[in-house]
Backbone as numpy.savetxt, mean C-alpha at the origin, in Angstrom:
# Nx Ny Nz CAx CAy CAz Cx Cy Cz
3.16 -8.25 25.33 3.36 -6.92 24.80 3.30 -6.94 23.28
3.59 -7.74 22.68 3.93 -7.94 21.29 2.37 -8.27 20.39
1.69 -8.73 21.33 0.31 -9.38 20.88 -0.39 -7.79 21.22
-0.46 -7.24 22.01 -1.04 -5.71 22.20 -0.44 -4.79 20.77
0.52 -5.06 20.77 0.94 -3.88 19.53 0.31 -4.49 18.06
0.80 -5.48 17.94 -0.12 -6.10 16.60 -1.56 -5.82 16.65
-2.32 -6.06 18.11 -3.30 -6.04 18.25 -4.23 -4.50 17.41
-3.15 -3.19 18.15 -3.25 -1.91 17.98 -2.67 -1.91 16.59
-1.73 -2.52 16.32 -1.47 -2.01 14.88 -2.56 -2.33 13.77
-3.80 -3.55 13.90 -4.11 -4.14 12.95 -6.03 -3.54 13.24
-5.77 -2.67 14.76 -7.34 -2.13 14.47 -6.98 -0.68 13.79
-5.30 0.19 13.77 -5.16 1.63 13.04 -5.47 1.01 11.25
-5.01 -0.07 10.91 -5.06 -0.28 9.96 -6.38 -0.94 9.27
-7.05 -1.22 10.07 -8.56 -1.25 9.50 -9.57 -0.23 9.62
-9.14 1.07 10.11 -9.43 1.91 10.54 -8.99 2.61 9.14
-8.04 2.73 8.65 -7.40 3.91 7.92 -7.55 3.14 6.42
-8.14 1.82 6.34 -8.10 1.47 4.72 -9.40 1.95 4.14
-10.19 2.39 4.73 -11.73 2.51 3.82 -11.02 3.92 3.12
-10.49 5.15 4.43 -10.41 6.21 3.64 -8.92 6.07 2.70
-8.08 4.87 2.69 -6.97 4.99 2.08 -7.44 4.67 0.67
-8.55 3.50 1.00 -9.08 3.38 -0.74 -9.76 4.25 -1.21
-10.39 5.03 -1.03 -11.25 5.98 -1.29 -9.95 7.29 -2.41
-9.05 7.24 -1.26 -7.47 8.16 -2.05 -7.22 7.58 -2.94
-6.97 5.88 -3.52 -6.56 5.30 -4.49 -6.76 5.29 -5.70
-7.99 6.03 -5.83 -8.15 6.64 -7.19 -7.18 7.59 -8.12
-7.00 8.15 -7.04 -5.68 9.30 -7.58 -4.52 8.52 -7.75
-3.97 7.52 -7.88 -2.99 6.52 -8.05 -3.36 6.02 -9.45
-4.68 6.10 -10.57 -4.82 6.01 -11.69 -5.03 6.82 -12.20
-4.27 8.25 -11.80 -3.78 9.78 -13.23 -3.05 9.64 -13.16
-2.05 9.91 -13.94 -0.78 10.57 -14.11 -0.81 12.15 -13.69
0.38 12.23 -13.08 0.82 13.68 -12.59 0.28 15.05 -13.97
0.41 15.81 -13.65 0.01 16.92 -13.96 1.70 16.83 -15.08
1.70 17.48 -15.94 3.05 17.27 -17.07 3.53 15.56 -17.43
3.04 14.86 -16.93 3.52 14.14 -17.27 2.68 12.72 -18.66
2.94 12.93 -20.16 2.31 12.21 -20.07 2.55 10.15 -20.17
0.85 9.75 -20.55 1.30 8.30 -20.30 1.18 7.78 -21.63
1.42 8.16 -22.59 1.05 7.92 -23.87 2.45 6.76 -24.12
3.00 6.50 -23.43 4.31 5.20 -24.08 4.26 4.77 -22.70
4.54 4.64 -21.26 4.11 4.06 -20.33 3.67 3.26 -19.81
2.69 2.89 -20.76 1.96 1.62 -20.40 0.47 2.07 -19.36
-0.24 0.82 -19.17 -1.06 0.96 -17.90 -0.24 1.51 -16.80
-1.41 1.59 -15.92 -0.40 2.15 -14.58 -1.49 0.88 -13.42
-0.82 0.39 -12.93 -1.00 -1.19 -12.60 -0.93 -0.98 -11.09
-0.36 0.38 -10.39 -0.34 0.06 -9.49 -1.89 -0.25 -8.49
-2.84 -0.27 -8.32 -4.26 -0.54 -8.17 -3.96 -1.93 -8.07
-3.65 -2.12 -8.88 -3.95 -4.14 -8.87 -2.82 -4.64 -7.90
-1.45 -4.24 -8.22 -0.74 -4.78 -6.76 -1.04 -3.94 -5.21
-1.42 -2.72 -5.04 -2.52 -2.72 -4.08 -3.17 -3.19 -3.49
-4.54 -3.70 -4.37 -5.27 -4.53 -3.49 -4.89 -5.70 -3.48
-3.54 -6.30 -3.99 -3.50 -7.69 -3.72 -2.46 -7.72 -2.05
-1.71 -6.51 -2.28 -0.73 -6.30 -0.94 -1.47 -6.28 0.35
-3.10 -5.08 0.52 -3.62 -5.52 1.08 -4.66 -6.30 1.72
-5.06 -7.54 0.40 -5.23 -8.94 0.97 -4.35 -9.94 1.87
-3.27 -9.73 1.28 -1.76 -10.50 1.43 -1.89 -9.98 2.89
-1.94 -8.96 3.36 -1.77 -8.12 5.01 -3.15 -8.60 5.40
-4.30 -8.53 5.25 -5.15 -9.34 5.78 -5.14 -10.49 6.38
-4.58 -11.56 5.30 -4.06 -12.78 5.55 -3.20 -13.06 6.82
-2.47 -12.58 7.29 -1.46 -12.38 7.59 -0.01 -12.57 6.80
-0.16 -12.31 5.49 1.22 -12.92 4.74 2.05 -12.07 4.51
2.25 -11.20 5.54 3.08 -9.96 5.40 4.24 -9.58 4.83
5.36 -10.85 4.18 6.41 -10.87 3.66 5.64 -10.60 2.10
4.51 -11.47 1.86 4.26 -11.20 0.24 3.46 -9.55 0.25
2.89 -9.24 1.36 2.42 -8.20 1.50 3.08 -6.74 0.90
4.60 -7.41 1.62 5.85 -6.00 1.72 6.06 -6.06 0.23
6.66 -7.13 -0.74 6.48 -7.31 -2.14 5.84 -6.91 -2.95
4.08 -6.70 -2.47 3.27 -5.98 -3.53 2.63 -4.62 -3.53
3.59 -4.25 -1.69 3.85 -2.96 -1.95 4.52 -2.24 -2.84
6.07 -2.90 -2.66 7.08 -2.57 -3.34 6.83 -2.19 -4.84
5.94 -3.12 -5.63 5.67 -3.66 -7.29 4.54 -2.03 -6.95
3.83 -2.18 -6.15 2.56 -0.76 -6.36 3.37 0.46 -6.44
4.46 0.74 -5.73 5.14 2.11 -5.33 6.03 1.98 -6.76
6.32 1.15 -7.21 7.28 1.37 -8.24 6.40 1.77 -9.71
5.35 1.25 -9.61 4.44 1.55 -10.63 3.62 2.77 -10.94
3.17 3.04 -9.39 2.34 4.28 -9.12 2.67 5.63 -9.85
1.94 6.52 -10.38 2.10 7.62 -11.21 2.11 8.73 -10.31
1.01 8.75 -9.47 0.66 10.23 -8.73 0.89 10.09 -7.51
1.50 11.35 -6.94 2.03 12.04 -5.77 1.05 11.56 -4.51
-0.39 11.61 -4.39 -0.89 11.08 -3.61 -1.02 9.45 -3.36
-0.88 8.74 -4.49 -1.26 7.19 -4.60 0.59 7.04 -3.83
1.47 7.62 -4.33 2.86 7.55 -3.29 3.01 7.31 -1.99
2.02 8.54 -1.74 1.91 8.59 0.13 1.37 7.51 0.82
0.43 7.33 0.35 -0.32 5.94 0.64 0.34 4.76 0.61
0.81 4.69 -0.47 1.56 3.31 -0.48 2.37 3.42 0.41
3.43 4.51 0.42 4.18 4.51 1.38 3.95 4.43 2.63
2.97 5.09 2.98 2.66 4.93 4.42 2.14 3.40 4.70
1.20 2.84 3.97 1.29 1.48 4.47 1.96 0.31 3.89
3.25 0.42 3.65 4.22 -0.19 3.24 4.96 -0.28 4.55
5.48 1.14 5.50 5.52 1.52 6.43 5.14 0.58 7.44
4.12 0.74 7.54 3.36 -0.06 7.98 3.75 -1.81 8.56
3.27 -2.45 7.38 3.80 -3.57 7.18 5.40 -4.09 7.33
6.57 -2.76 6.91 7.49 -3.20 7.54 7.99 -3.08 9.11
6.71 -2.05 9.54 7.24 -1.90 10.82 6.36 -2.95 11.97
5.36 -4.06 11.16 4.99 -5.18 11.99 5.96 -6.70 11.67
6.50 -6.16 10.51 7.76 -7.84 9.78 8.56 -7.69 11.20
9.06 -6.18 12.17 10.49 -5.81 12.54 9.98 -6.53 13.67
9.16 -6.14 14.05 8.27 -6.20 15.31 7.97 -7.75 15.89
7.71 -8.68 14.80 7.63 -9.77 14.88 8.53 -10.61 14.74
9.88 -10.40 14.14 10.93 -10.84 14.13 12.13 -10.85 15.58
């Protein structure tokens, strides 16, 4: 049973990353009022795609980590959802497998 759900969890999720990257653009504006002029880069993009290599891999503990570093970085309301949702994700295959 456990090998079926991973199984299903890991074809929704190759399923849903072409159009999740495609959204990830919007994760390098800043919100509407807000600006980035002292801020810094906005970095979340780069721990992104390293979170989901890391989930490729199967290294899902470093995976959940470079979610965490993307969501904390992220500027815009849509690059949020995303992360969140497959952050989601990933913690709900750590539970699953534990």
């Amino acid at each position: 049973m456990r090998h079926l759900i991973l199984f299903f969890f890991a074809c929704w999720l190759a399923l849903c990353s072409p159009v999740m990257s495609q959204e990830l653009s919007s994760c390098e504006t800043p919100p509407q009022g807000r600006s980035s002029a002292n801020q810094g880069p906005d970095i979340s993009a780069t721990y992104l795609d390293e979170a989901r290599q890391y989930r490729e891999q199967g290294r899902y503990e470093l995976a959940r980590q470079s979610y965490a570093q993307a969501l904390a970085t992220c500027r815009s309301n849509a690059g949020l959802e995303i992360i969140k949702r497959e952050l989601a994700g990933v913690e709900l295959l750590l539970r699953t497998m534990r």
